[in-house]
Amino acid sequence: MEKLALLSSHPRRALLWAIPELRHYDPDIAPEHRRRTGILVRRACDLCGWRSGSDGEPIYVHIRGFHDDVCIRHRRWLGCGKVNPEGQISLEHAPEVVRAQIVLNRLEMKYKGRTFGLCYQLCESFWSEIDHRALARKDSESTFERIYRPDPDDLPNRFGPVQRFRRAAAYPHIALLIQLVMKLALQPELDRKAEQITGGTFAAFERSFRLDYKPRTTTGPWIRGKFNSLVEATAKYAATSG
């Protein structure tokens, strides 16, 4: 250790922190890292790992929440799906997905606390239901076609790796939806209730999103009631959590 410190011109403490393999020389200075329970962990971007000198070994990092899915520097989708969680998708031809991650990072910094995390989960679930009803697929299909290159020798499997590409393609819509919901939810309660009664809340949704067709019959009341409930759930949680 002393010889290495002299050759590198770095103090012993700095070397122990920088090189995990040397920590057994003085574990009190740089104790072995232990994964904390209750913290979300995922595999880091492979290109980031390569730059840090991982020599091909996977590196796992703590993430801020379920919304932390994109490596902005290298434009790669890192979010896990049902199959092949270690696969990473190139977003070189889908810059809107990278911009969505930047928007979500700013929203997290602005609203902080658990309110943002709850809003993200509610909005992602709401958008998956909209997609299931094929209400808004034109824009996401364009993104999907730019990032997904299927193997011509494999049969399509909607529960397989393609599901991860679908989630990445929907990411810009989810970011926009969270922006809208947080803005509406943080209005004064009387103003918010009045907007719901007059239909202004759902009108704001219709101005922000281009639906592929106008929902009618049972779908129309469903989406209006679901969106109003989404705003109210976020507002209620924001009020109770401070």
Coordinates of C-alpha atoms in Angstrom, one line a residue:
M1 CA 0.0 0.0 0.0
E2 CA 2.8 2.4 0.9
K3 CA 4.6 1.7 -2.4
L4 CA 1.4 2.2 -4.4
A5 CA 0.7 5.5 -2.6
L6 CA 4.1 6.7 -3.5
L7 CA 3.9 5.7 -7.2
S8 CA 0.4 7.1 -7.7
S9 CA 0.9 10.2 -5.6
H10 CA -2.5 9.5 -3.9
P11 CA -3.0 9.1 -0.1
R12 CA -3.7 5.7 1.3
R13 CA -7.3 6.7 2.3
A14 CA -8.1 7.8 -1.3
L15 CA -6.7 4.5 -2.7
L16 CA -8.8 2.4 -0.3
W17 CA -12.0 4.2 -1.4
A18 CA -11.2 4.1 -5.1
I19 CA -10.1 0.4 -5.4
P20 CA -12.5 -2.0 -3.6
E21 CA -10.0 -4.9 -4.0
L22 CA -7.7 -3.1 -1.5
R23 CA -10.3 -2.6 1.2
H24 CA -9.2 -5.7 3.2
Y25 CA -6.1 -3.7 4.1
D26 CA -8.1 -1.4 6.3
P27 CA -11.9 -2.1 6.4
D28 CA -12.5 0.6 9.0
I29 CA -11.5 3.3 6.5
A30 CA -13.6 1.9 3.6
P31 CA -16.0 -0.8 4.8
E32 CA -17.4 -3.2 2.3
H33 CA -20.5 -1.9 0.5
R34 CA -23.7 -3.6 1.7
R35 CA -26.9 -3.4 -0.2
R36 CA -29.5 -1.7 1.8
T37 CA -33.0 -3.2 2.1
G38 CA -35.9 -1.2 0.7
I39 CA -33.7 0.5 -2.0
L40 CA -34.4 -0.1 -5.6
V41 CA -31.4 -1.5 -7.5
R42 CA -30.9 -2.2 -11.2
R43 CA -28.1 -2.9 -13.6
A44 CA -26.2 0.2 -14.6
C45 CA -25.7 1.2 -18.3
D46 CA -23.2 -1.2 -19.9
L47 CA -21.4 1.8 -21.5
C48 CA -21.1 3.6 -18.2
G49 CA -19.8 0.3 -16.7
W50 CA -17.2 0.0 -19.4
R51 CA -16.1 3.6 -18.9
S52 CA -15.6 2.9 -15.2
G53 CA -13.3 -0.1 -15.9
S54 CA -15.7 -2.9 -15.1
D55 CA -14.0 -5.2 -17.7
G56 CA -17.4 -6.6 -18.8
E57 CA -18.6 -7.4 -15.3
P58 CA -22.2 -6.0 -14.6
I59 CA -22.4 -3.1 -12.2
Y60 CA -25.5 -2.5 -10.1
V61 CA -26.6 0.9 -8.9
H62 CA -29.3 2.4 -6.6
I63 CA -32.0 4.2 -8.5
R64 CA -34.2 7.1 -7.3
G65 CA -37.5 5.3 -8.1
F66 CA -39.5 3.4 -10.7
H67 CA -39.2 6.4 -13.1
D68 CA -35.4 6.1 -13.3
D69 CA -35.2 4.0 -16.6
V70 CA -32.9 5.8 -19.0
C71 CA -29.2 6.5 -19.2
I72 CA -29.3 10.1 -20.6
R73 CA -25.6 10.2 -21.4
H74 CA -25.6 7.1 -23.6
R75 CA -29.3 7.1 -24.7
R76 CA -30.1 3.6 -23.5
W77 CA -33.3 2.2 -22.0
L78 CA -32.5 0.3 -18.8
G79 CA -35.9 -0.4 -17.4
C80 CA -36.7 -4.1 -16.8
G81 CA -39.6 -6.0 -18.3
K82 CA -41.0 -9.5 -17.8
V83 CA -38.2 -11.1 -19.9
N84 CA -34.5 -10.5 -20.3
P85 CA -34.2 -7.8 -17.6
E86 CA -30.5 -7.2 -18.4
G87 CA -31.1 -6.3 -22.0
Q88 CA -30.5 -2.6 -22.8
I89 CA -32.3 -0.8 -25.6
S90 CA -30.6 1.8 -27.8
L91 CA -32.6 5.1 -28.0
E92 CA -30.5 6.7 -30.6
H93 CA -33.5 7.0 -33.0
A94 CA -36.0 7.9 -30.2
P95 CA -34.7 11.1 -28.6
E96 CA -38.2 11.8 -27.2
V97 CA -37.7 8.9 -24.7
V98 CA -34.5 10.5 -23.5
R99 CA -36.2 13.9 -23.2
A100 CA -39.0 12.2 -21.2
Q101 CA -36.4 11.0 -18.6
I102 CA -35.1 14.6 -18.3
V103 CA -38.6 15.9 -17.7
L104 CA -39.2 13.3 -15.0
N105 CA -36.0 14.1 -13.3
R106 CA -37.0 17.8 -13.1
L107 CA -40.4 16.9 -11.8
E108 CA -38.9 14.7 -9.1
M109 CA -36.7 17.6 -8.0
K110 CA -39.6 20.0 -8.1
Y111 CA -42.2 18.0 -6.2
K112 CA -39.9 15.6 -4.2
G113 CA -41.2 13.3 -1.5
R114 CA -43.3 10.2 -2.1
T115 CA -46.0 12.1 -3.9
F116 CA -44.1 12.1 -7.2
G117 CA -43.5 8.3 -6.8
L118 CA -47.1 7.6 -6.2
C119 CA -48.2 9.8 -9.1
Y120 CA -45.8 8.0 -11.4
Q121 CA -47.2 4.6 -10.5
L122 CA -50.8 5.7 -10.9
C123 CA -50.1 7.4 -14.2
E124 CA -48.2 4.4 -15.6
S125 CA -51.1 2.1 -14.6
F126 CA -53.7 4.6 -16.1
W127 CA -51.8 4.8 -19.4
S128 CA -51.4 1.0 -19.7
E129 CA -55.2 0.8 -19.5
I130 CA -55.6 3.4 -22.2
D131 CA -53.1 1.4 -24.3
H132 CA -55.0 -1.8 -23.6
R133 CA -58.1 -0.1 -25.1
A134 CA -56.1 1.1 -28.1
L135 CA -57.1 4.7 -27.4
A136 CA -53.8 6.3 -28.1
R137 CA -51.3 4.2 -30.1
K138 CA -50.3 6.2 -33.1
D139 CA -47.6 8.2 -31.5
S140 CA -46.2 5.4 -29.4
E141 CA -46.3 3.0 -32.4
S142 CA -44.0 5.5 -34.3
T143 CA -41.5 5.4 -31.4
F144 CA -41.8 1.6 -31.1
E145 CA -41.0 1.0 -34.7
R146 CA -37.8 3.1 -34.4
I147 CA -36.4 1.2 -31.4
Y148 CA -37.6 -2.4 -32.0
R149 CA -36.0 -4.6 -34.6
P150 CA -37.6 -8.1 -34.3
D151 CA -35.7 -11.3 -35.3
P152 CA -37.4 -12.5 -38.5
D153 CA -36.7 -16.1 -37.4
D154 CA -38.7 -15.8 -34.1
L155 CA -42.4 -15.9 -33.8
P156 CA -43.9 -12.7 -32.2
N157 CA -44.5 -13.0 -28.4
R158 CA -46.5 -10.2 -26.9
F159 CA -45.4 -11.3 -23.4
G160 CA -41.7 -11.6 -24.3
P161 CA -39.0 -9.0 -24.7
V162 CA -41.2 -6.9 -26.9
Q163 CA -43.0 -5.8 -23.8
R164 CA -40.0 -3.8 -22.7
F165 CA -40.0 -1.9 -26.0
R166 CA -43.7 -1.1 -25.6
R167 CA -43.0 0.4 -22.2
A168 CA -40.1 2.5 -23.5
A169 CA -42.3 3.8 -26.3
A170 CA -45.0 4.8 -23.9
Y171 CA -42.5 6.7 -21.7
P172 CA -43.0 10.2 -23.3
H173 CA -46.7 9.9 -22.8
I174 CA -46.3 9.0 -19.1
A175 CA -44.0 11.9 -18.5
L176 CA -46.5 14.3 -20.1
L177 CA -49.4 12.8 -18.1
I178 CA -47.5 13.2 -14.8
Q179 CA -46.8 16.9 -15.6
L180 CA -50.6 17.4 -16.3
V181 CA -51.8 15.5 -13.2
M182 CA -49.4 17.2 -10.8
K183 CA -50.4 20.6 -12.1
L184 CA -54.1 19.8 -11.7
A185 CA -53.8 18.1 -8.4
L186 CA -52.0 21.0 -6.7
Q187 CA -54.7 23.5 -7.6
P188 CA -56.8 24.8 -4.6
E189 CA -59.4 22.3 -3.7
L190 CA -62.4 24.5 -4.6
D191 CA -61.0 25.3 -8.0
R192 CA -60.2 21.6 -8.6
K193 CA -63.7 20.5 -7.7
A194 CA -65.3 23.1 -9.9
E195 CA -63.2 22.1 -12.9
Q196 CA -64.3 18.5 -12.5
I197 CA -67.9 19.4 -12.3
T198 CA -67.7 21.6 -15.4
G199 CA -65.6 19.1 -17.3
G200 CA -62.5 21.3 -17.4
T201 CA -60.3 18.6 -15.9
F202 CA -60.9 16.1 -18.6
A203 CA -60.8 18.9 -21.2
A204 CA -57.2 19.6 -20.1
F205 CA -56.4 15.9 -20.8
E206 CA -58.0 16.0 -24.3
R207 CA -55.9 19.1 -25.1
S208 CA -52.7 17.4 -24.0
F209 CA -53.2 14.1 -25.7
R210 CA -54.4 13.2 -29.2
L211 CA -56.6 10.1 -28.8
D212 CA -56.9 7.9 -31.9
Y213 CA -60.7 8.0 -31.6
K214 CA -63.3 9.8 -29.5
P215 CA -64.3 7.4 -26.7
R216 CA -68.1 6.7 -26.7
T217 CA -70.5 4.3 -25.0
T218 CA -69.0 2.8 -21.8
T219 CA -65.4 3.9 -22.7
G220 CA -66.2 7.7 -22.5
P221 CA -67.6 7.7 -18.9
W222 CA -64.8 5.3 -17.9
I223 CA -61.9 7.5 -19.0
R224 CA -63.4 10.7 -17.7
G225 CA -64.1 9.1 -14.3
K226 CA -60.7 7.4 -14.2
F227 CA -58.8 10.6 -15.0
N228 CA -60.7 12.6 -12.4
S229 CA -60.0 9.9 -9.8
L230 CA -56.3 9.9 -10.7
V231 CA -56.1 13.7 -10.1
E232 CA -58.0 13.4 -6.8
A233 CA -55.9 10.5 -5.5
T234 CA -52.7 12.5 -6.2
A235 CA -54.2 15.6 -4.6
K236 CA -55.3 13.7 -1.5
Y237 CA -51.9 12.1 -1.1
A238 CA -50.0 15.4 -1.6
A239 CA -52.2 17.0 1.1
T240 CA -51.7 14.2 3.7
S241 CA -47.9 13.9 3.0
G242 CA -47.3 17.6 3.3

